[in-house]
Short mmCIF file of C-alpha atoms in Angstrom, two decimals:
data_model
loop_
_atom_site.label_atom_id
_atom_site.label_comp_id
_atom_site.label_asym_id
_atom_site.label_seq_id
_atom_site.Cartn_x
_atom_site.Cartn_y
_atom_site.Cartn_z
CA UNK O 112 -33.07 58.80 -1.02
CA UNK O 113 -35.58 60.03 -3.68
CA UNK O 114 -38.99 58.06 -3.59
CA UNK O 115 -38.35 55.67 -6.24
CA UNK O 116 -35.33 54.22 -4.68
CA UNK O 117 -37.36 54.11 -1.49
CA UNK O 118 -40.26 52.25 -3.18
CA UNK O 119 -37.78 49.51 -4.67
CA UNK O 120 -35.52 49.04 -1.45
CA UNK O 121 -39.38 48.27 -0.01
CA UNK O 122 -40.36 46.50 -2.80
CA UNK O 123 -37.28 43.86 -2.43
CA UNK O 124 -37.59 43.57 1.00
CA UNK O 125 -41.24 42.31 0.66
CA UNK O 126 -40.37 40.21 -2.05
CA UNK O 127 -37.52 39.18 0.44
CA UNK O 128 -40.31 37.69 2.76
CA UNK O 129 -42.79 36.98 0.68
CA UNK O 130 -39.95 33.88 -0.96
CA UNK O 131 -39.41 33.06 2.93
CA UNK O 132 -43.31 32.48 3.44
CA UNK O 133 -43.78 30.50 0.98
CA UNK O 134 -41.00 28.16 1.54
CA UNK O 135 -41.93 27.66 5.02
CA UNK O 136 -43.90 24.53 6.04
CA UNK O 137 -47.71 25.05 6.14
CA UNK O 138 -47.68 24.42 9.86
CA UNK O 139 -46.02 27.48 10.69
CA UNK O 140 -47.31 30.15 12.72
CA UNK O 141 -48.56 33.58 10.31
CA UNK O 142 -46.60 35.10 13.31
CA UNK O 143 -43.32 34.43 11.37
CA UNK O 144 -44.47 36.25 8.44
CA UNK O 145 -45.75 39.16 10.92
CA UNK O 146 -41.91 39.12 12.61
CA UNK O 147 -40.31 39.14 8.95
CA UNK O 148 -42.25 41.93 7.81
CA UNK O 149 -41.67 43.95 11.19
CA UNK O 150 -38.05 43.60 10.46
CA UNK O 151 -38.16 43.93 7.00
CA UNK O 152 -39.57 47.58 7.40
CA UNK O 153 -37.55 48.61 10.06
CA UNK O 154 -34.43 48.29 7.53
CA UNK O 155 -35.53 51.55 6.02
CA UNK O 156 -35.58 53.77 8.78
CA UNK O 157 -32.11 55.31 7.65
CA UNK O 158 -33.46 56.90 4.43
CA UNK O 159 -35.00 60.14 4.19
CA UNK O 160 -38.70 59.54 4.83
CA UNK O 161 -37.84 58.70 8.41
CA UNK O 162 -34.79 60.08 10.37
CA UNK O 163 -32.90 62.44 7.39
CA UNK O 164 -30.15 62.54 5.46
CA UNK O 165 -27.68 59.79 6.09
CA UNK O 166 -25.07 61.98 8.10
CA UNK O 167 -21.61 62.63 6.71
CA UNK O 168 -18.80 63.55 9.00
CA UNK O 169 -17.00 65.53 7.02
CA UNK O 170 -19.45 67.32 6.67
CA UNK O 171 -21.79 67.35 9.36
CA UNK O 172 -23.01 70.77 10.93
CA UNK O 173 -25.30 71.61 13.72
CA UNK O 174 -29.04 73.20 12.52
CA UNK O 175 -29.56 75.38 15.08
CA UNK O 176 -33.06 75.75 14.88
CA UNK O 177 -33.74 71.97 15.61
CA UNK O 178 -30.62 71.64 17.86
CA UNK O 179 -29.88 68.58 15.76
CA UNK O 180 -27.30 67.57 13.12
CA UNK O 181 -28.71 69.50 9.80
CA UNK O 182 -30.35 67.34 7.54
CA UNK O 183 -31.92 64.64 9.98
CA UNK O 184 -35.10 64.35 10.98
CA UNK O 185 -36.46 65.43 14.74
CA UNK O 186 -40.29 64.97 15.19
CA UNK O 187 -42.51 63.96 17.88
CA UNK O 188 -45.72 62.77 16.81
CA UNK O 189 -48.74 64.79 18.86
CA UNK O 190 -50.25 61.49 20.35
CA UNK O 191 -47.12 60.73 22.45
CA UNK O 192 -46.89 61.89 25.97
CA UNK O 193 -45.83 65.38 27.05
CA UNK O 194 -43.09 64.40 28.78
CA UNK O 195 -41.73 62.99 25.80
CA UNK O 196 -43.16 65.26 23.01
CA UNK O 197 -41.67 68.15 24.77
CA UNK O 198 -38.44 66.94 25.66
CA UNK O 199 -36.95 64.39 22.89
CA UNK O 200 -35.15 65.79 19.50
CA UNK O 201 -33.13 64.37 16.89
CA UNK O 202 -35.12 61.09 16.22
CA UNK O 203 -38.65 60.33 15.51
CA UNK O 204 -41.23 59.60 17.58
CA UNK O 205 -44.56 58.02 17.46
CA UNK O 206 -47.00 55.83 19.08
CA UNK O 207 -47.62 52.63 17.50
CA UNK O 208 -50.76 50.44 20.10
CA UNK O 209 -49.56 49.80 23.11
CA UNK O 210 -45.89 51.22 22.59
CA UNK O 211 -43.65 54.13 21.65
CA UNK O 212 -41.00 53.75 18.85
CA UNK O 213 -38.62 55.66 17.83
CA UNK O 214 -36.01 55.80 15.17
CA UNK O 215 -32.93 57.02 15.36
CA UNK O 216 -29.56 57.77 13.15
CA UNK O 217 -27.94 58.18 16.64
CA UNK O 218 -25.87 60.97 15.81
CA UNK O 219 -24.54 63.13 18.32
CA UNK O 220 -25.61 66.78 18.68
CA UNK O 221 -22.71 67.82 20.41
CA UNK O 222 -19.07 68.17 19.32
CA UNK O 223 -16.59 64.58 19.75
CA UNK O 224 -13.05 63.60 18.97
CA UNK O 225 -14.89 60.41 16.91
CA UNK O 226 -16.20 62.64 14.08
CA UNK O 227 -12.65 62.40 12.96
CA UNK O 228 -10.26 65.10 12.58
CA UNK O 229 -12.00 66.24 9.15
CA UNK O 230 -15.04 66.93 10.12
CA UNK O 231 -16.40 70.46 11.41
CA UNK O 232 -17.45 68.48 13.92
CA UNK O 233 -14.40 67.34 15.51
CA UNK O 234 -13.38 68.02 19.09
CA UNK O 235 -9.85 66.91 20.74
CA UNK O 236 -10.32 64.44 23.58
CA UNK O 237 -10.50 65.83 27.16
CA UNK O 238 -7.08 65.78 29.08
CA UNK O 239 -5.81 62.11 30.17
CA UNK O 240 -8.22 60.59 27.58
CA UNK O 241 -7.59 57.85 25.04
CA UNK O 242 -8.78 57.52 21.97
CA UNK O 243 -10.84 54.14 21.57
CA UNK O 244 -8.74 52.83 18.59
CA UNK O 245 -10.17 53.67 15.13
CA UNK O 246 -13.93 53.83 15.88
CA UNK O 247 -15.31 57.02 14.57
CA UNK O 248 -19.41 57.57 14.66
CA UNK O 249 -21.23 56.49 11.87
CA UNK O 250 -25.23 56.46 10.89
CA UNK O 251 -27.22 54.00 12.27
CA UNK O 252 -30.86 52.48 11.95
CA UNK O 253 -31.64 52.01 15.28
CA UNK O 254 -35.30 51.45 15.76
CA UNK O 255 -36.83 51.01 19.51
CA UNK O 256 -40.21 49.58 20.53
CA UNK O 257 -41.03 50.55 24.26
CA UNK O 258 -43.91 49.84 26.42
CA UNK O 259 -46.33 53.13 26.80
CA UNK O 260 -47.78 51.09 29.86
CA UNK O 261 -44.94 49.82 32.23
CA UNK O 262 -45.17 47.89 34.93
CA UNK O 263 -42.68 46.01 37.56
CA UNK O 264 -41.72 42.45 36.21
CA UNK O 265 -42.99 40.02 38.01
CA UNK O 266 -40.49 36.87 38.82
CA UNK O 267 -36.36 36.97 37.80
CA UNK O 268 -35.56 40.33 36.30
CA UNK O 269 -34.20 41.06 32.68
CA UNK O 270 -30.68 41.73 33.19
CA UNK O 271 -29.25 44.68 30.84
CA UNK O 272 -26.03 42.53 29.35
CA UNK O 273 -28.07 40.53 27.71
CA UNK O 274 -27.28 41.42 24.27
CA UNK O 275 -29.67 44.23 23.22
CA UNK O 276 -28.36 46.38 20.27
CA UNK O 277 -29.16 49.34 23.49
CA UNK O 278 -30.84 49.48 26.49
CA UNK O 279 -32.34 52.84 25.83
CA UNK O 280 -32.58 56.07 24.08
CA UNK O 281 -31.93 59.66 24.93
CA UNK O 282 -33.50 62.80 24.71
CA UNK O 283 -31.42 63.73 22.11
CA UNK O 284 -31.46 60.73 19.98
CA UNK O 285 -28.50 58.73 21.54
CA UNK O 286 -28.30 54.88 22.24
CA UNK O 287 -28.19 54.43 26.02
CA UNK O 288 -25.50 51.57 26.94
CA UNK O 289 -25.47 49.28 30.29
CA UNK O 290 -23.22 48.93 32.69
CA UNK O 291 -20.26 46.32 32.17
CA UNK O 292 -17.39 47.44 29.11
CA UNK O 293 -16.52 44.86 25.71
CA UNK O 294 -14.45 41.96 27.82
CA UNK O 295 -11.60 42.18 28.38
CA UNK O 296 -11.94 45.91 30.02
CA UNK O 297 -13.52 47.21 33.18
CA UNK O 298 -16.31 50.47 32.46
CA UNK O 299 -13.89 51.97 34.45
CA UNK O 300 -10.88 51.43 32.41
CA UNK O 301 -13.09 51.94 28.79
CA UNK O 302 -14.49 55.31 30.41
CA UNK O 303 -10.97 56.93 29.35
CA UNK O 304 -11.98 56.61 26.09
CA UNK O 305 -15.37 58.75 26.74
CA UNK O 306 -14.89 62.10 25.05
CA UNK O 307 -15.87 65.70 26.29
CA UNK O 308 -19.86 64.71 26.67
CA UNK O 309 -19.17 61.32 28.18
CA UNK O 310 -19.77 59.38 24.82
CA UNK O 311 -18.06 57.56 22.48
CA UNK O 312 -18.51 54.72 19.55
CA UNK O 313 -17.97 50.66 19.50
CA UNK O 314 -16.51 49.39 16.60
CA UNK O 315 -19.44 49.52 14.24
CA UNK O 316 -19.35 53.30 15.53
CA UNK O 317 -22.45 53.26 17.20
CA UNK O 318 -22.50 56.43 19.49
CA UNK O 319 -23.46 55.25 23.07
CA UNK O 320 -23.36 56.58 26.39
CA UNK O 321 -23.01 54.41 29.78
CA UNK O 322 -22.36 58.04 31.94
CA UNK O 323 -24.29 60.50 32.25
CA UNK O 324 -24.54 62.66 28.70
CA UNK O 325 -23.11 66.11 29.56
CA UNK O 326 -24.84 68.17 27.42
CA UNK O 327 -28.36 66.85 28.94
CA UNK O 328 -27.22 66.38 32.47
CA UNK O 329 -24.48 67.26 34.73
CA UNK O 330 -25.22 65.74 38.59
CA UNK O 331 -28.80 67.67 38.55
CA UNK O 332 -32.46 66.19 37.85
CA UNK O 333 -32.30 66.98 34.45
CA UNK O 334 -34.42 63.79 32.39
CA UNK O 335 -31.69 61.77 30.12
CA UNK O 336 -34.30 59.79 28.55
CA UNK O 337 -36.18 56.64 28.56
CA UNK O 338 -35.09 53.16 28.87
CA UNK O 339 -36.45 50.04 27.06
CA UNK O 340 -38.67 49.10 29.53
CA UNK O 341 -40.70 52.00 29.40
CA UNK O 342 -38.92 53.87 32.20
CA UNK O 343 -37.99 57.58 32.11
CA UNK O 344 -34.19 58.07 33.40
CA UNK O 345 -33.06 60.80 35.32
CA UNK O 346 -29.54 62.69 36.58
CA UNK O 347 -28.27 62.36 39.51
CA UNK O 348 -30.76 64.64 41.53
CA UNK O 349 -34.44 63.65 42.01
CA UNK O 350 -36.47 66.60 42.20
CA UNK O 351 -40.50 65.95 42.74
CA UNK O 352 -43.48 66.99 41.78
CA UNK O 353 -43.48 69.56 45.15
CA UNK O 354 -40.24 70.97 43.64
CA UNK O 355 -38.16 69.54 46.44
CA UNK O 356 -34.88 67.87 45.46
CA UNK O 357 -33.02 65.18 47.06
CA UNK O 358 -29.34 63.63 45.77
CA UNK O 359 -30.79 59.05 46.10
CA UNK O 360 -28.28 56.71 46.46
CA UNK O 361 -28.22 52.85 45.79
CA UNK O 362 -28.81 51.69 49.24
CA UNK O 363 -30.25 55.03 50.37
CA UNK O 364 -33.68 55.51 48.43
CA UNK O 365 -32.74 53.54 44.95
CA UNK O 366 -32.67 49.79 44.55
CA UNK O 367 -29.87 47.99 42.38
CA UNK O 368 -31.45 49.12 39.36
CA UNK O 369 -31.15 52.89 40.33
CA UNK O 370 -34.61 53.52 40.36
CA UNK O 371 -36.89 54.01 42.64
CA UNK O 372 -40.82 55.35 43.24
CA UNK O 373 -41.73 59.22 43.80
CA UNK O 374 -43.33 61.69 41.45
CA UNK O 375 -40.89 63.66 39.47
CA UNK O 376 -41.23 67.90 37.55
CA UNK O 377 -43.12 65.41 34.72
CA UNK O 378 -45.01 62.66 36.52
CA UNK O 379 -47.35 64.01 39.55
CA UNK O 380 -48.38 60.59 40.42
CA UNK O 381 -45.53 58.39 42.27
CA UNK O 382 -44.05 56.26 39.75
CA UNK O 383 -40.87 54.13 39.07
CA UNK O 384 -37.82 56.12 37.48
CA UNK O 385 -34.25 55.57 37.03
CA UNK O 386 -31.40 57.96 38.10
CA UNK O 387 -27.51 58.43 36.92
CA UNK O 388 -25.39 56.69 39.93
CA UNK O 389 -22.82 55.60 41.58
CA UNK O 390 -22.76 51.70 40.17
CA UNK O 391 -21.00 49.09 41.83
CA UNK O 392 -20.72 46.19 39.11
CA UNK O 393 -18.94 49.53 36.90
CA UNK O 394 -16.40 50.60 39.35
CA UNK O 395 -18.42 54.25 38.23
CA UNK O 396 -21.51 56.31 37.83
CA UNK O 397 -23.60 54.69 35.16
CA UNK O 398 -27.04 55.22 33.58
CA UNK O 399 -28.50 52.08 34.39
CA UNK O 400 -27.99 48.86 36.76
CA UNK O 401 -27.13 44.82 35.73
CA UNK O 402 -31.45 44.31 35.61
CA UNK O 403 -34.44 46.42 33.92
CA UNK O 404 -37.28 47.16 36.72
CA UNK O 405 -39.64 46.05 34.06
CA UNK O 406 -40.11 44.05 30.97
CA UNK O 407 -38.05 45.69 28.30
CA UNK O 408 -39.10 45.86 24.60
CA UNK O 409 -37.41 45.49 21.41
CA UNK O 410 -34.12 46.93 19.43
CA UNK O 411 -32.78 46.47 16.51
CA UNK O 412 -30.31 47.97 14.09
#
């Protein structure tokens, strides 16, 4: 999107609020105005000044030098975290007060059957797989706002089905999903739709992962990302900050959530993390449990 068409589509949507504010009553908190703009400038992550090139499957190719689809837009800003700076592609980064964000057109770096059969990106599905009707991946404007502090949540927990747009992000870019499948399936019944990386698309073709992402982690202690709590997420393994490794279990060193507290390769102080597990409530091995550890931030798209 060239600048002028980026200065209008911000131009309307501040106009957009602007007519809201002042046909709210007086009484109103300025916080609704605050909230409107917030969302009103989130709308234009997709363009070009933040995440790329709106991807095309048809003709999508890999960059190699970023390791991302060419065209979109992987940076780190230098204020966030090492474990983060040095490890997450294929979205942008920053810190913004007390939280990360990130922005993301949550495409896929690696090859899937949901590119469609046109694209250079296309992949058949793995053997015994399904195809998950007609979804196929599409851009997205996924922006998250995590906590750069976390902390345990005091009182009931946040459970992860409760309607966020994704429960976390990652290292490549990716929405993270929870653990239960779109009713009337089981996880276990949508997972045949998964393709070769363990991913696939809803039907607004927002790429998502509830398994581990195989071209980040296969069963080893590889980091997946970060969920919206503020929590980094593991694989399978747990290896600490002594190099040892160790294979946690729910029920044998991780609570419900699948995290528990022990340094890590990026954090030498003990603190909470999540691992890829065996999950009850899925019938499989899922990213993440029914409840977030901590408080989790914002998503929208």
């Amino acid at each position: 999107m060239e600048r002028k068409q980026i200065l209008a589509t911000t131009s309307l949507l501040v106009l957009f609020v602007l007519l809201l504010t002042n046909c709210k009553p007086k009484s109103d908190s300025d916080d609704e105005t605050l909230l409107l703009l917030a969302v009103a400038a989130s709308k234009i992550c997709a363009n070009s000044a933040y995440t790329g090139t709106t991807v095309v499957n048809s003709t999508a190719t890999l960059d190699t030098n970023t390791d991302c689809i060419t065209g979109m837009t992987s940076s780190m800003s230098a204020d966030l975290p090492a474990w983060i700076r040095n490890n997450f592609k294929c979205a942008v980064g920053s810190v913004s007060g007390s939280n990360y964000v990130f922005r993301s057109q949550n495409i896929p770096n690696n090859k899937s059957y949901y590119f469609g059969s046109t694209s250079p990106r296309y992949e058949a599905l793995g053997s015994g797989q399904k195809a998950a009707g007609t979804n196929q991946i599409s851009s997205q404007c996924l922006v998250y706002t995590i906590p750069s502090s976390p902390a345990a949540k005091s009182g009931t927990l946040t459970g992860t089905q409760s309607g966020y747009a994704s429960v976390g992000i990652t290292v490549n870019g990716l929405a993270i999903f929870n653990n239960a499948a779109a009713a009337p399936d089981t996880l276990s019944t949508e997972a045949q739709t998964f393709d070769q990386y363990n991913g696939h698309p809803q039907n607004s073709g927002v790429y998502h992962h509830h398994s581990q992402p195989l071209n980040v982690s296969n069963n080893n202690s590889n980091l997946i990302g970060v969920l919206i709590d503020g929590f980094a997420l593991y694989g399978r393994d747990c290896t600490n900050a002594s190099n040892v490794t160790t294979t946690p279990t729910i029920g044998s060193g991780l609570d419900s959530n699948h995290g528990h507290i022990t340094t890590t390769q990026h954090f030498s102080v003990a603190t909470y993390h999540y691992h890829y597990t065996s999950d009850p409530t899925a019938g499989i091995p899922t990213l993440i449990g029914s409840y977030f550890y901590g408080t989790p931030g914002t998503v929208s798209n």
